[in-house]
Tab-separated table of C-alpha atoms in Angstrom:
chain	number	residue	atom	x	y	z
S	510	MET	CA	36.467	83.469	58.259
S	511	VAL	CA	35.212	84.085	61.864
S	512	GLU	CA	31.961	86.048	62.541
S	513	VAL	CA	32.558	89.133	65.119
S	514	THR	CA	29.707	90.929	65.312
S	515	ALA	CA	29.096	91.381	68.714
S	516	ALA	CA	32.920	92.872	68.712
S	517	ALA	CA	32.188	95.209	65.897
S	518	ALA	CA	28.663	96.516	67.369
S	519	GLN	CA	27.322	95.663	63.651
S	520	PRO	CA	26.929	92.339	61.888
S	521	ALA	CA	31.064	91.805	60.223
S	522	TYR	CA	33.058	89.211	59.363
S	523	LEU	CA	37.225	88.603	59.798
S	524	LEU	CA	38.743	87.731	56.814
S	525	ARG	CA	42.170	86.653	56.494
S	526	SER	CA	44.335	86.066	53.425
S	527	GLY	CA	48.065	85.160	53.705
S	528	ASP	CA	49.146	88.055	55.782
S	529	SER	CA	46.464	90.424	55.164
S	530	ILE	CA	43.324	91.221	57.608
S	531	ARG	CA	40.047	92.635	56.655
S	532	LEU	CA	36.997	93.495	58.655
S	533	LEU	CA	34.178	93.200	56.059
S	534	SER	CA	30.787	94.707	57.103
S	535	ALA	CA	27.969	91.788	56.660
S	536	THR	CA	25.395	94.558	56.020
S	537	CYS	CA	24.137	94.321	52.324
S	538	THR	CA	24.712	97.818	50.329
S	539	HIS	CA	21.303	97.856	48.758
S	540	ALA	CA	18.825	97.688	51.558
S	541	ARG	CA	20.639	96.919	54.345
S	542	CYS	CA	19.668	93.633	55.049
S	543	ARG	CA	22.443	91.110	56.590
S	544	VAL	CA	24.020	88.811	54.245
S	545	ALA	CA	25.631	85.487	55.882
S	546	TRP	CA	28.528	83.975	54.753
S	547	VAL	CA	27.809	80.110	52.607
S	548	ALA	CA	30.773	78.410	52.484
S	549	VAL	CA	29.254	75.960	49.482
S	550	SER	CA	29.115	78.651	47.441
S	551	ARG	CA	31.939	80.889	48.648
S	552	GLN	CA	29.687	83.661	48.909
S	553	PHE	CA	27.510	86.465	50.954
S	554	PRO	CA	24.443	86.035	49.549
S	555	CYS	CA	21.200	89.014	50.727
S	556	PRO	CA	18.542	86.881	52.379
S	557	CYS	CA	15.819	89.549	50.279
S	558	HIS	CA	17.034	90.523	47.251
S	559	GLN	CA	18.870	87.997	45.679
S	560	GLY	CA	22.243	89.932	45.827
S	561	ARG	CA	25.282	87.733	46.003
S	562	TYR	CA	28.344	88.897	47.017
S	563	ASP	CA	31.866	87.306	46.683
S	564	SER	CA	34.539	85.990	49.544
S	565	GLU	CA	36.314	89.614	49.258
S	566	GLY	CA	33.186	91.170	49.495
S	567	GLN	CA	32.417	92.386	45.716
S	568	VAL	CA	28.855	92.139	44.117
S	569	VAL	CA	28.569	89.220	41.972
S	570	SER	CA	24.988	89.701	40.951
S	571	GLY	CA	21.988	91.425	42.137
S	572	PRO	CA	21.458	95.102	43.088
S	573	PRO	CA	23.347	95.905	45.334
S	574	PRO	CA	25.331	99.400	44.312
S	575	ARG	CA	29.046	98.527	45.550
S	576	ALA	CA	30.772	96.295	47.402
S	577	LEU	CA	30.483	95.530	51.080
S	578	ALA	CA	32.164	97.714	53.438
S	579	ASP	CA	35.685	97.280	54.792
S	580	LEU	CA	35.688	98.347	58.271
S	581	PRO	CA	39.107	99.848	59.929
S	582	VAL	CA	41.317	97.813	62.047
S	583	VAL	CA	44.301	98.038	63.473
S	584	ILE	CA	46.798	95.366	64.680
S	585	TYR	CA	48.545	95.902	67.450
S	586	GLU	CA	51.241	93.462	69.080
S	587	GLY	CA	49.081	90.643	67.318
S	588	THR	CA	46.067	91.359	68.486
S	589	ILE	CA	43.266	92.728	66.057
S	590	TYR	CA	41.118	95.985	67.311
S	591	LEU	CA	38.385	97.533	65.652
S	592	ASP	CA	39.836	101.212	64.868
S	593	ARG	CA	36.818	103.272	65.969
């Protein structure tokens, strides 16, 4: 898991699972708070409303109405680009 906030122009994490690469928004879907990865619990907790997301961005608990958003990426010649 790599934080790529500056590159994405918003809080985001780059996730790699096998051959799959995803750019996951770090903005809570409940109140737009910034979530941060906590390796010990393997979750993204929301700091102000006790929402929690798992390592794939799916809601585990709390008030968030939906999963963290996937941001579009393109892989070209081994480099990952944000697809705007």
